[in-house]
Short mmCIF file of C-alpha atoms in Angstrom, two decimals:
data_model
loop_
_atom_site.label_atom_id
_atom_site.label_comp_id
_atom_site.label_asym_id
_atom_site.label_seq_id
_atom_site.Cartn_x
_atom_site.Cartn_y
_atom_site.Cartn_z
CA MET A 10 -0.04 0.04 0.01
CA LEU A 11 2.77 2.13 1.00
CA SER A 12 4.44 1.82 -2.36
CA VAL A 13 1.51 3.07 -4.32
CA TYR A 14 2.08 6.45 -2.28
CA THR A 15 5.69 6.35 -3.00
CA ASP A 16 5.10 5.93 -6.80
CA PHE A 17 3.35 9.12 -6.75
CA ILE A 18 6.37 10.68 -5.28
CA ARG A 19 8.54 9.26 -8.04
CA ILE A 20 6.35 9.87 -11.08
CA ARG A 21 5.82 13.49 -10.09
CA PHE A 22 9.69 13.98 -9.87
CA LEU A 23 10.14 12.52 -13.13
CA THR A 24 7.33 14.29 -14.59
CA MET A 25 8.91 17.83 -13.34
CA LEU A 26 12.47 16.37 -14.75
CA ALA A 27 10.77 16.35 -18.26
CA TYR A 28 10.05 19.99 -18.09
CA ARG A 29 12.97 21.08 -16.27
CA VAL A 30 13.96 23.78 -19.00
CA ASN A 31 10.96 25.98 -17.44
CA TYR A 32 13.05 26.14 -14.15
CA TYR A 33 16.49 27.87 -15.63
CA SER A 34 14.44 30.68 -16.14
CA GLY A 35 12.95 30.36 -12.87
CA ILE A 36 16.30 30.29 -11.07
CA LEU A 37 16.80 33.88 -12.43
CA ILE A 38 13.72 35.19 -11.36
CA TYR A 39 14.38 34.27 -7.71
CA CYS A 40 17.88 35.65 -8.25
CA MET A 41 16.12 38.98 -9.73
CA ASN A 42 13.94 39.12 -6.60
CA ILE A 43 16.71 38.79 -4.46
CA GLY A 44 18.41 41.54 -6.15
CA VAL A 45 15.55 43.94 -5.83
CA TYR A 46 15.35 43.40 -2.06
CA TYR A 47 19.22 43.38 -1.65
CA PHE A 48 19.32 46.67 -3.22
CA THR A 49 16.64 48.27 -1.44
CA TYR A 50 18.05 46.90 2.16
CA LYS A 51 21.36 48.14 1.10
CA ALA A 52 19.93 51.77 0.62
CA ILE A 53 18.07 51.62 3.79
CA TYR A 54 21.06 50.42 5.95
CA GLY A 55 23.23 53.06 4.77
CA ASP A 56 25.22 53.34 7.74
CA ALA A 57 22.90 51.98 10.28
CA GLY A 58 24.44 48.85 12.24
CA SER A 59 21.06 46.85 12.77
CA ILE A 60 17.36 47.18 11.75
CA GLY A 61 15.01 44.86 13.50
CA GLY A 62 17.58 42.79 14.85
CA PHE A 63 19.14 42.05 11.58
CA THR A 64 22.60 43.54 10.67
CA ALA A 65 22.90 44.21 7.09
CA ALA A 66 24.94 41.22 6.23
CA GLN A 67 22.35 39.05 8.05
CA MET A 68 19.55 40.54 6.12
CA THR A 69 21.24 39.76 3.00
CA THR A 70 21.48 36.42 4.22
CA TYR A 71 17.86 36.25 5.25
CA VAL A 72 16.61 37.52 1.98
CA ALA A 73 18.61 35.14 -0.20
CA VAL A 74 17.81 32.01 2.15
CA SER A 75 13.96 33.00 2.39
CA TRP A 76 13.73 33.06 -1.70
CA MET A 77 15.63 29.86 -1.92
CA ALA A 78 13.63 28.27 0.65
CA ARG A 79 10.64 29.39 -1.21
CA ALA A 80 12.09 27.88 -4.53
CA PHE A 81 11.61 24.60 -2.56
CA TYR A 82 8.68 24.67 -0.51
CA PHE A 83 6.43 26.60 -3.12
CA ASN A 84 3.92 24.49 -5.30
CA ASN A 85 0.77 24.54 -7.40
CA LEU A 86 -1.37 22.20 -5.52
CA ASP A 87 -4.06 24.58 -4.53
CA ARG A 88 -4.65 25.19 -8.41
CA GLU A 89 -4.34 21.57 -9.22
CA ILE A 90 -6.86 20.23 -6.80
CA SER A 91 -9.36 23.44 -7.65
CA THR A 92 -9.10 22.27 -11.39
CA ASP A 93 -9.61 18.75 -10.40
CA ILE A 94 -12.78 19.74 -8.40
CA ARG A 95 -13.83 22.13 -11.25
CA ASP A 96 -13.47 19.85 -14.11
CA GLY A 97 -14.87 16.81 -12.19
CA SER A 98 -12.01 14.76 -12.45
CA ILE A 99 -12.01 14.56 -8.89
CA ALA A 100 -14.97 12.15 -8.84
CA ILE A 101 -12.77 9.60 -10.61
CA GLN A 102 -10.00 9.93 -8.28
CA MET A 103 -12.34 9.62 -5.21
CA ILE A 104 -13.54 6.16 -6.26
CA ARG A 105 -10.07 5.10 -6.66
CA PRO A 106 -8.53 2.95 -3.74
CA TYR A 107 -6.22 5.93 -2.55
CA ASN A 108 -6.76 8.93 -0.48
CA TYR A 109 -6.94 11.71 -2.57
CA VAL A 110 -5.39 14.44 -0.08
CA LEU A 111 -2.57 11.92 0.86
CA VAL A 112 -1.83 11.35 -2.89
CA LYS A 113 -1.59 15.36 -3.39
CA PHE A 114 0.91 15.62 -0.74
CA MET A 115 3.05 12.90 -2.15
CA GLN A 116 3.00 14.67 -5.44
CA GLY A 117 3.65 17.84 -3.74
CA LEU A 118 6.63 15.95 -2.15
CA GLY A 119 7.67 14.81 -5.65
CA GLU A 120 7.68 18.23 -6.90
CA GLY A 121 9.54 19.55 -3.85
CA MET A 122 12.29 17.03 -4.21
CA PHE A 123 12.72 18.00 -7.76
CA ARG A 124 12.88 22.05 -6.71
CA PHE A 125 15.37 20.90 -4.06
CA LEU A 126 17.71 19.63 -6.28
CA LEU A 127 17.53 21.76 -9.52
CA PHE A 128 16.07 24.65 -8.38
CA MET A 129 17.01 25.47 -4.76
CA ILE A 130 20.54 24.29 -4.78
CA PRO A 131 21.67 25.63 -8.24
CA GLY A 132 19.80 29.10 -7.33
CA MET A 133 21.63 29.20 -3.75
CA ALA A 134 24.98 28.97 -5.83
CA ILE A 135 24.16 31.61 -8.24
CA ALA A 136 22.94 33.91 -5.29
CA LEU A 137 26.28 33.14 -3.38
CA LEU A 138 28.12 34.34 -6.35
CA LEU A 139 26.01 37.59 -7.01
CA PHE A 140 25.29 38.90 -3.29
CA PRO A 141 27.52 38.76 -0.33
CA VAL A 142 25.58 36.04 1.55
CA LYS A 143 27.16 34.50 4.38
CA LEU A 144 26.22 30.91 5.13
CA PRO A 145 27.00 29.17 8.32
CA THR A 146 29.46 26.73 8.89
CA ASP A 147 28.46 24.97 11.59
CA PRO A 148 26.88 21.66 10.25
CA VAL A 149 24.32 21.45 13.38
CA ALA A 150 22.86 24.76 11.87
CA TRP A 151 22.62 23.03 8.33
CA VAL A 152 20.94 20.00 9.91
CA GLY A 153 18.61 22.33 11.76
CA PHE A 154 17.78 24.23 8.58
CA LEU A 155 16.98 21.17 6.52
CA VAL A 156 14.64 19.92 9.24
CA MET A 157 12.83 23.31 9.44
CA LEU A 158 12.76 23.69 5.54
CA PHE A 159 10.97 20.30 5.88
CA PHE A 160 8.43 21.52 8.19
CA SER A 161 8.15 24.91 5.87
CA PHE A 162 7.00 22.65 2.91
CA MET A 163 4.64 20.57 4.99
CA ILE A 164 2.91 23.87 6.37
CA ASN A 165 2.70 25.64 3.03
CA THR A 166 1.47 22.15 1.55
CA GLN A 167 -1.24 21.92 3.80
CA ILE A 168 -2.19 25.41 3.38
CA ASN A 169 -2.34 25.05 -0.41
CA ILE A 170 -4.49 22.00 0.02
CA ILE A 171 -6.89 23.67 2.36
CA THR A 172 -6.95 26.69 -0.64
CA GLY A 173 -7.55 24.08 -3.12
CA LEU A 174 -10.12 22.23 -1.34
CA THR A 175 -12.28 25.50 -0.99
CA ALA A 176 -13.35 25.02 -4.43
CA PHE A 177 -15.76 22.74 -3.44
CA PHE A 178 -17.54 25.44 -1.57
CA ILE A 179 -16.98 28.28 -3.70
CA GLU A 180 -17.64 27.85 -7.38
CA ASN A 181 -14.53 29.87 -8.65
CA ASN A 182 -11.82 29.87 -5.90
CA GLU A 183 -9.50 31.84 -8.41
CA GLY A 184 -9.49 34.96 -6.07
CA MET A 185 -8.90 32.91 -2.90
CA MET A 186 -5.96 31.46 -4.54
CA ARG A 187 -4.56 34.87 -5.29
CA MET A 188 -5.37 36.26 -1.90
CA LYS A 189 -3.59 33.25 -0.21
CA ARG A 190 -0.53 33.95 -2.08
CA VAL A 191 -0.15 37.48 -1.06
CA VAL A 192 -1.11 36.68 2.46
CA VAL A 193 1.46 34.09 2.50
CA ASP A 194 4.24 36.19 0.94
CA LEU A 195 3.64 38.98 3.35
CA PHE A 196 2.95 37.24 6.66
CA SER A 197 5.31 34.51 6.12
CA GLY A 198 8.12 37.06 6.24
CA LEU A 199 9.20 36.53 2.82
CA ILE A 200 9.37 40.24 1.62
CA LEU A 201 9.77 41.69 4.89
CA PRO A 202 11.07 39.94 8.20
CA ILE A 203 8.38 39.97 10.64
CA SER A 204 10.85 41.61 13.26
CA LEU A 205 10.51 44.80 10.98
CA PHE A 206 6.71 44.76 11.30
CA PRO A 207 4.94 47.61 13.65
CA GLY A 208 4.28 45.97 17.01
CA TRP A 209 0.43 45.47 16.16
CA LEU A 210 1.31 43.75 12.62
CA ALA A 211 3.86 41.65 14.17
CA THR A 212 1.57 40.32 17.04
CA ILE A 213 -0.92 39.46 14.29
CA ALA A 214 1.60 37.75 12.23
CA GLN A 215 3.06 35.61 15.22
CA TRP A 216 -0.71 34.16 15.83
CA MET A 217 -0.73 32.79 12.13
CA PRO A 218 0.83 30.17 10.81
CA PHE A 219 2.49 31.71 8.01
CA GLN A 220 5.49 32.91 10.05
CA ALA A 221 6.57 29.37 10.51
CA ILE A 222 7.07 28.89 6.68
CA THR A 223 9.90 31.44 6.28
CA TYR A 224 10.52 33.81 8.98
CA LEU A 225 11.16 31.37 11.59
CA PRO A 226 13.67 29.05 9.75
CA GLY A 227 15.11 32.24 8.06
CA SER A 228 15.98 33.81 11.50
CA VAL A 229 17.72 30.57 12.92
CA PHE A 230 19.66 30.03 9.57
CA THR A 231 21.06 33.80 9.84
CA GLY A 232 22.08 33.14 13.35
CA ARG A 233 19.72 35.79 14.88
CA VAL A 234 17.87 32.90 16.68
CA LYS A 235 20.42 30.54 18.82
CA GLY A 236 20.33 27.73 21.36
CA VAL A 237 16.92 27.26 23.13
CA GLY A 238 15.17 29.49 20.70
CA ILE A 239 16.06 27.11 17.91
CA TRP A 240 13.91 24.52 19.63
CA ASN A 241 11.03 26.96 20.28
CA VAL A 242 10.98 27.33 16.34
CA LEU A 243 10.85 23.59 15.85
CA GLY A 244 8.17 23.45 18.50
CA ILE A 245 6.07 26.31 16.87
CA GLN A 246 6.18 24.49 13.55
CA ILE A 247 5.21 21.06 14.87
CA ILE A 248 2.27 22.57 16.61
CA TRP A 249 1.17 24.53 13.37
CA LEU A 250 1.64 21.33 11.47
CA VAL A 251 -0.49 19.47 13.68
CA VAL A 252 -3.22 22.14 14.13
CA LEU A 253 -3.60 22.57 10.01
CA LEU A 254 -4.58 18.92 9.82
CA VAL A 255 -7.86 19.88 11.68
CA PRO A 256 -9.33 22.08 9.12
CA MET A 257 -7.83 19.94 6.31
CA ILE A 258 -9.48 16.87 7.46
CA ILE A 259 -12.88 18.59 8.12
CA ILE A 260 -13.04 20.41 4.86
CA TRP A 261 -12.21 17.03 3.06
CA ARG A 262 -14.97 15.23 5.18
CA LEU A 263 -17.61 18.04 4.10
CA ALA A 264 -16.42 18.38 0.63
CA ARG A 265 -16.91 14.61 0.08
CA ARG A 266 -20.60 15.24 0.86
CA ARG A 267 -21.01 18.10 -1.59
CA LEU A 268 -19.39 17.34 -4.67
CA PHE A 269 -20.86 19.32 -7.49
CA VAL A 270 -19.24 19.06 -10.76
CA GLN A 271 -19.29 22.04 -13.11
CA GLY A 272 -18.60 20.72 -16.25
CA GLY A 273 -16.46 18.20 -18.10
CA MET B 4 -10.57 54.52 -36.56
CA MET B 5 -14.37 54.68 -35.93
CA TYR B 6 -14.31 51.03 -36.75
CA TYR B 7 -11.58 49.92 -34.14
CA LEU B 8 -13.51 52.39 -31.40
CA GLY B 9 -16.64 50.44 -32.24
CA LEU B 10 -14.81 47.23 -31.86
CA ILE B 11 -13.62 48.40 -28.38
CA SER B 12 -17.02 49.00 -27.30
CA GLU B 13 -18.60 45.51 -28.54
CA TYR B 14 -15.77 43.44 -26.59
CA LEU B 15 -16.31 45.45 -23.61
CA LYS B 16 -19.98 44.85 -23.68
CA ASN B 17 -19.12 41.05 -24.56
CA TYR B 18 -16.90 41.10 -21.57
CA MET B 19 -19.67 42.47 -19.27
CA LYS B 20 -22.24 39.97 -20.32
CA SER B 21 -19.97 37.13 -19.54
CA ARG B 22 -18.72 38.20 -16.52
CA LEU B 23 -22.04 39.07 -15.07
CA THR B 24 -22.47 35.31 -14.78
CA TYR B 25 -19.67 35.29 -12.21
CA ARG B 26 -20.43 38.75 -10.60
CA ALA B 27 -18.83 37.85 -7.16
CA ASP B 28 -15.85 36.62 -9.04
CA PHE B 29 -15.19 40.32 -10.38
CA TRP B 30 -15.14 41.72 -6.93
CA VAL B 31 -12.96 38.94 -5.87
CA GLU B 32 -10.49 39.62 -8.54
CA VAL B 33 -10.56 43.70 -7.67
CA ILE B 34 -10.05 42.75 -4.01
CA SER B 35 -7.09 40.29 -4.74
CA ASP B 36 -5.26 42.91 -7.11
CA LEU B 37 -5.59 45.23 -4.34
CA LEU B 38 -4.31 43.13 -1.95
CA PHE B 39 -1.12 42.68 -3.97
CA GLN B 40 -0.60 46.29 -4.32
CA ALA B 41 -1.32 46.70 -0.52
CA THR B 42 1.55 44.40 0.28
CA ASN B 43 4.10 46.58 -1.89
CA LEU B 44 2.80 49.58 -0.02
CA ILE B 45 3.17 48.05 3.18
CA PHE B 46 6.49 47.16 2.43
CA ILE B 47 7.42 51.04 1.62
CA LEU B 48 5.61 52.07 4.86
CA VAL B 49 7.32 49.50 6.99
CA ILE B 50 10.86 50.29 5.41
CA PHE B 51 10.25 53.77 6.33
CA MET B 52 9.44 52.84 10.04
CA HIS B 53 13.41 52.24 9.81
CA THR B 54 14.91 54.80 7.52
CA ASP B 55 14.43 58.48 6.73
CA SER B 56 15.40 57.98 3.13
CA LEU B 57 15.75 55.52 0.24
CA GLY B 58 18.53 56.98 -1.79
CA GLY B 59 17.70 60.50 -1.06
CA TRP B 60 13.83 60.21 -1.45
CA SER B 61 11.39 60.75 1.49
CA GLU B 62 8.76 58.37 2.34
CA ASN B 63 6.11 60.39 0.71
CA GLU B 64 8.02 60.78 -2.51
CA VAL B 65 8.51 56.94 -2.59
CA VAL B 66 4.85 56.51 -1.84
CA PHE B 67 4.13 59.05 -4.38
CA VAL B 68 6.25 57.25 -7.16
CA TYR B 69 4.28 53.81 -6.15
CA GLY B 70 1.15 55.92 -6.70
CA PHE B 71 2.15 56.96 -10.31
CA PHE B 72 3.45 53.54 -10.92
CA MET B 73 0.17 52.11 -10.45
CA VAL B 74 -1.56 54.53 -13.01
CA PRO B 75 -0.16 53.23 -16.24
CA TYR B 76 0.38 49.62 -14.70
CA GLY B 77 -3.48 49.41 -14.15
CA LEU B 78 -4.15 50.71 -17.81
CA PHE B 79 -1.75 48.37 -19.49
CA SER B 80 -3.11 45.29 -17.22
CA CYS B 81 -6.49 46.14 -18.51
CA PHE B 82 -5.69 46.82 -22.08
CA VAL B 83 -2.69 44.72 -22.83
CA ASN B 84 -2.64 41.21 -21.33
CA LEU B 85 -0.12 38.87 -23.47
CA TRP B 86 0.36 36.51 -20.47
CA ASN B 87 -1.23 33.68 -21.85
CA PHE B 88 -0.15 34.37 -25.67
CA SER B 89 1.78 31.64 -26.57
CA GLU B 90 -0.26 28.92 -24.66
CA ARG B 91 -3.45 30.04 -26.26
CA TYR B 92 -3.06 31.63 -29.63
CA ILE B 93 -0.09 29.51 -30.78
CA VAL B 94 -0.15 26.06 -28.96
CA LYS B 95 -4.08 25.86 -29.19
CA GLY B 96 -4.01 27.45 -32.41
CA GLU B 97 -6.59 30.66 -31.74
CA LEU B 98 -4.50 32.44 -33.76
CA ASP B 99 -5.52 31.06 -37.18
CA ARG B 100 -9.05 32.63 -36.25
CA VAL B 101 -7.76 35.79 -35.28
CA MET B 102 -5.77 36.14 -38.37
CA THR B 103 -8.82 35.42 -40.61
CA ARG B 104 -10.54 38.68 -39.60
CA PRO B 105 -10.30 42.08 -40.89
CA ALA B 106 -9.23 44.04 -37.81
CA TYR B 107 -5.28 44.23 -37.05
CA ASN B 108 -4.36 41.08 -35.27
CA LEU B 109 -2.41 42.29 -32.28
CA PHE B 110 -5.36 44.73 -31.48
CA GLN B 111 -7.85 41.70 -31.47
CA ILE B 112 -5.55 39.81 -29.08
CA PHE B 113 -5.53 42.79 -26.82
CA LEU B 114 -9.18 43.29 -27.08
CA GLU B 115 -10.04 39.57 -26.60
CA ASN B 116 -7.99 39.75 -23.36
CA VAL B 117 -9.25 43.06 -21.54
CA ASP B 118 -9.38 43.02 -17.86
CA PRO B 119 -11.54 46.24 -16.54
CA PRO B 120 -10.95 45.13 -12.97
CA ALA B 121 -7.32 46.04 -13.20
CA LEU B 122 -8.41 49.67 -13.75
CA VAL B 123 -9.54 50.02 -10.10
CA GLY B 124 -5.62 49.75 -9.42
CA SER B 125 -5.11 53.05 -11.51
CA VAL B 126 -7.97 54.72 -9.71
CA ILE B 127 -6.02 53.86 -6.35
CA GLY B 128 -2.72 54.94 -7.80
CA LEU B 129 -4.37 58.24 -8.36
CA ILE B 130 -5.78 58.60 -4.79
CA ILE B 131 -2.21 57.65 -3.13
CA MET B 132 -0.79 60.23 -5.51
CA GLY B 133 -3.32 63.02 -4.19
CA ILE B 134 -2.69 61.89 -0.54
CA SER B 135 1.16 61.73 -0.57
CA GLY B 136 1.14 65.04 -2.73
CA ALA B 137 -1.03 66.69 -0.27
CA GLN B 138 1.21 65.68 2.84
CA MET B 139 4.11 67.03 0.68
CA ASP B 140 2.34 70.39 0.17
CA LEU B 141 2.84 69.73 -3.54
CA ALA B 142 1.17 72.54 -5.14
CA MET B 143 -1.41 71.63 -8.14
CA GLU B 144 -0.13 73.10 -11.06
CA TRP B 145 -2.15 73.62 -14.49
CA TRP B 146 0.08 71.24 -16.38
CA PHE B 147 -0.44 68.27 -13.98
CA ILE B 148 -3.55 66.67 -15.45
CA PRO B 149 -2.10 66.90 -19.14
CA ALA B 150 1.30 65.73 -18.03
CA LEU B 151 -0.35 63.00 -16.22
CA ILE B 152 -2.15 61.70 -19.33
CA ILE B 153 0.75 62.25 -21.36
CA LEU B 154 3.41 60.19 -19.14
CA SER B 155 0.80 57.77 -18.31
CA LEU B 156 0.10 56.58 -22.03
CA SER B 157 3.87 56.99 -22.85
CA ALA B 158 4.38 54.42 -19.86
CA VAL B 159 1.65 52.28 -21.21
CA ALA B 160 3.35 52.69 -24.56
CA ILE B 161 6.75 51.59 -23.12
CA TYR B 162 5.08 48.49 -21.56
CA THR B 163 3.20 47.43 -24.68
CA GLY B 164 6.44 47.63 -26.60
CA ILE B 165 8.76 45.75 -24.21
CA TYR B 166 5.92 43.02 -23.85
CA THR B 167 4.85 42.99 -27.59
CA ILE B 168 8.80 42.38 -28.21
CA LEU B 169 8.94 39.56 -26.05
CA THR B 170 5.73 38.09 -26.97
CA SER B 171 6.87 38.19 -30.59
CA LEU B 172 9.75 35.81 -29.64
CA SER B 173 6.95 33.05 -29.24
CA PHE B 174 6.94 32.93 -32.95
CA PHE B 175 10.32 31.79 -33.27
CA SER B 176 10.45 29.43 -30.33
CA ASP B 177 8.16 26.06 -30.23
CA ALA B 178 8.17 26.12 -26.41
CA PRO B 179 6.76 28.95 -24.08
CA THR B 180 10.00 30.74 -22.86
CA GLY B 181 8.99 31.53 -19.40
CA ILE B 182 10.64 35.07 -20.29
CA ILE B 183 7.37 37.20 -19.45
CA PRO B 184 7.30 35.99 -15.80
CA LEU B 185 10.75 37.10 -15.69
CA MET B 186 9.84 40.78 -16.92
CA TYR B 187 6.90 40.82 -14.44
CA ASN B 188 10.08 40.59 -11.79
CA ILE B 189 12.25 43.27 -13.31
CA GLN B 190 9.52 45.83 -13.66
CA GLY B 191 9.62 46.04 -9.73
CA TYR B 192 13.00 47.40 -9.81
CA GLY B 193 11.12 50.12 -11.51
CA ARG B 194 9.16 51.10 -8.48
CA TYR B 195 11.96 52.46 -6.33
CA PRO B 196 14.25 55.28 -6.88
CA VAL B 197 16.76 53.79 -9.77
CA THR B 198 19.56 55.51 -7.90
CA ILE B 199 19.75 53.05 -5.23
CA TYR B 200 20.63 50.31 -7.86
CA ASN B 201 24.29 49.74 -8.90
CA ARG B 202 25.29 51.47 -12.48
CA ALA B 203 24.80 48.34 -14.57
CA ILE B 204 21.18 47.88 -13.19
CA GLN B 205 20.41 51.52 -13.57
CA VAL B 206 21.67 51.38 -17.41
CA VAL B 207 19.45 48.39 -18.14
CA LEU B 208 16.82 49.73 -16.47
CA THR B 209 17.03 53.23 -18.50
CA TRP B 210 17.92 52.20 -21.80
CA ILE B 211 17.55 48.44 -22.47
CA LEU B 212 14.39 47.56 -20.46
CA PRO B 213 13.35 50.98 -19.67
CA PHE B 214 11.05 50.00 -16.52
CA ALA B 215 12.40 53.25 -14.67
CA PHE B 216 10.22 55.42 -17.28
CA VAL B 217 7.15 53.83 -16.10
CA GLY B 218 7.51 54.79 -12.54
CA VAL B 219 10.37 56.84 -10.98
CA TYR B 220 11.47 59.13 -13.91
CA PRO B 221 7.87 60.53 -14.84
CA ALA B 222 6.84 60.55 -11.24
CA SER B 223 9.86 62.87 -10.50
CA LEU B 224 8.43 65.59 -12.83
CA PHE B 225 5.52 66.16 -10.31
CA LEU B 226 7.71 66.18 -7.48
CA HIS B 227 9.89 68.81 -8.96
CA ARG B 228 13.27 66.75 -8.62
CA GLU B 229 15.57 68.51 -11.01
CA ASP B 230 18.05 65.42 -11.11
CA MET B 231 15.52 63.45 -12.95
CA ARG B 232 13.73 66.16 -15.19
CA HIS B 233 15.48 65.49 -18.23
CA MET B 234 14.44 62.04 -17.84
CA ALA B 235 10.95 62.46 -17.32
CA LEU B 236 10.69 64.62 -20.35
CA LEU B 237 12.14 61.85 -22.48
CA THR B 238 9.42 59.50 -21.13
CA PRO B 239 7.10 59.87 -24.42
CA VAL B 240 10.12 59.69 -26.66
CA MET B 241 10.83 56.32 -24.99
CA GLY B 242 7.14 55.16 -25.44
CA ILE B 243 6.94 56.08 -28.96
CA VAL B 244 10.22 54.46 -29.61
CA PHE B 245 9.50 51.15 -27.82
CA LEU B 246 5.90 50.85 -29.11
CA THR B 247 7.52 51.01 -32.60
CA LEU B 248 9.85 48.36 -31.84
CA GLY B 249 7.18 46.17 -30.71
CA LEU B 250 4.89 46.70 -33.57
CA LEU B 251 7.98 45.91 -35.96
CA ALA B 252 8.92 42.80 -33.90
CA TRP B 253 5.51 41.43 -34.11
CA ASN B 254 4.76 42.16 -37.46
CA TRP B 255 7.83 40.47 -38.36
CA GLY B 256 7.25 37.53 -36.21
CA ILE B 257 3.82 37.04 -37.40
CA ARG B 258 4.71 36.77 -40.91
CA ARG B 259 6.73 33.48 -39.93
CA TYR B 260 3.77 32.19 -38.22
CA ARG B 261 2.45 28.92 -40.12
CA GLY B 262 0.11 27.73 -37.47
CA ALA B 263 0.81 24.84 -35.28
CA GLY B 264 -2.32 23.05 -36.19
CA SER B 265 -4.65 21.24 -33.75
#
């Protein structure tokens, strides 16, 4: 039974590999985004020593690491699920002897592995050449980061699956998906580290799951959070991973009872 | 000319009819567009909580530039949408249908993809310009409105030129190039004072992919920034040059088009 699911990982990985040329431009896009924020922060820092607890060097690293982490955890599962629901192909998938949500997870994992090997690692190498990024030398930091990165992926994927499944209830969830992307980019700390937010906004951000995707792992990796703080970060990530399972399962249960196909 | 104006109104009527079936969707799209703009604005506001100036530009000035940036961008997104061109028109072969009709093919493609919700962004941009302008005590001068119209249209022409050139590439390559999403990221560079970037990026943004002309240069005219005045006045020239290049590239490319079948 397990091998069925691992096959989904493998198949997705191979599918992605077939279209890998598209990812070369992706690497460039990410380096450009890092560039925009790098130059903007450089202008902000001027002579300032530290802003929001980040030194200029840490900020550069944070920006690069955040975008490269996104290169790994990002996926379009929300769109895939919503398409499956709208064109009705989900009906077929529901009668197959596997769990649809779990299969999506596995496909996401296959895509994640592809992105990790052919997008994030080469992208990181290029970013290292272009920008003064300082990565930690301590192997423990690396192991910790990879573990946290995996949790980032899991949490982001859960959010994507929940967003995708809303297509069961909203006929056209295009706006929902776009909104999710904006909210995730902002509140995950991708475009602005949360410690730079004004107090009230930072408080809101701290009560949302999104910071566990980018900001918390990024803070650890730039060396801003050390020691016991690292365990706190892991704890928060695990809590959100568990908490998000609840709406995901509930929505899926409800959804199966009200499948309503719009065409196909 | 009348013929083309008539076409615009027919297409807009058609758009309204098909959109009214998904009424809620229209507003969702407006709101999600605005949210995206809001994150950019939040970025600027948060940044200025930690600094007084960005490369010699004050918060109000940067916000004003962003407000201006939104005006032509909204117009461009409404009337010129080439995002899915290669997929829809070449891979699926819809270009064959377009080419059998009498109106100019590129014009038809623009019309088939009109996206009026994007115009809300332009309106918000004007409001942002108004608010930040008032905070700077920017006196309203008689030439502001004509200049705003000319500069916005020039900026739209620059966008249209750049994206038409890039889209023309899909006549030469079989696979979607992925170059368009790339540009959407580069244009982000044009929102901030170009002087913060290194020399090479400044040259690219001014002369090669002139995205500085859709934001910071023209906006500096209203802000009375002498350092960029001559660049602002150059905007219409750049608009004409790039629009011409775009149309030339398109006409050259479409002659090579043979139809992908299907």
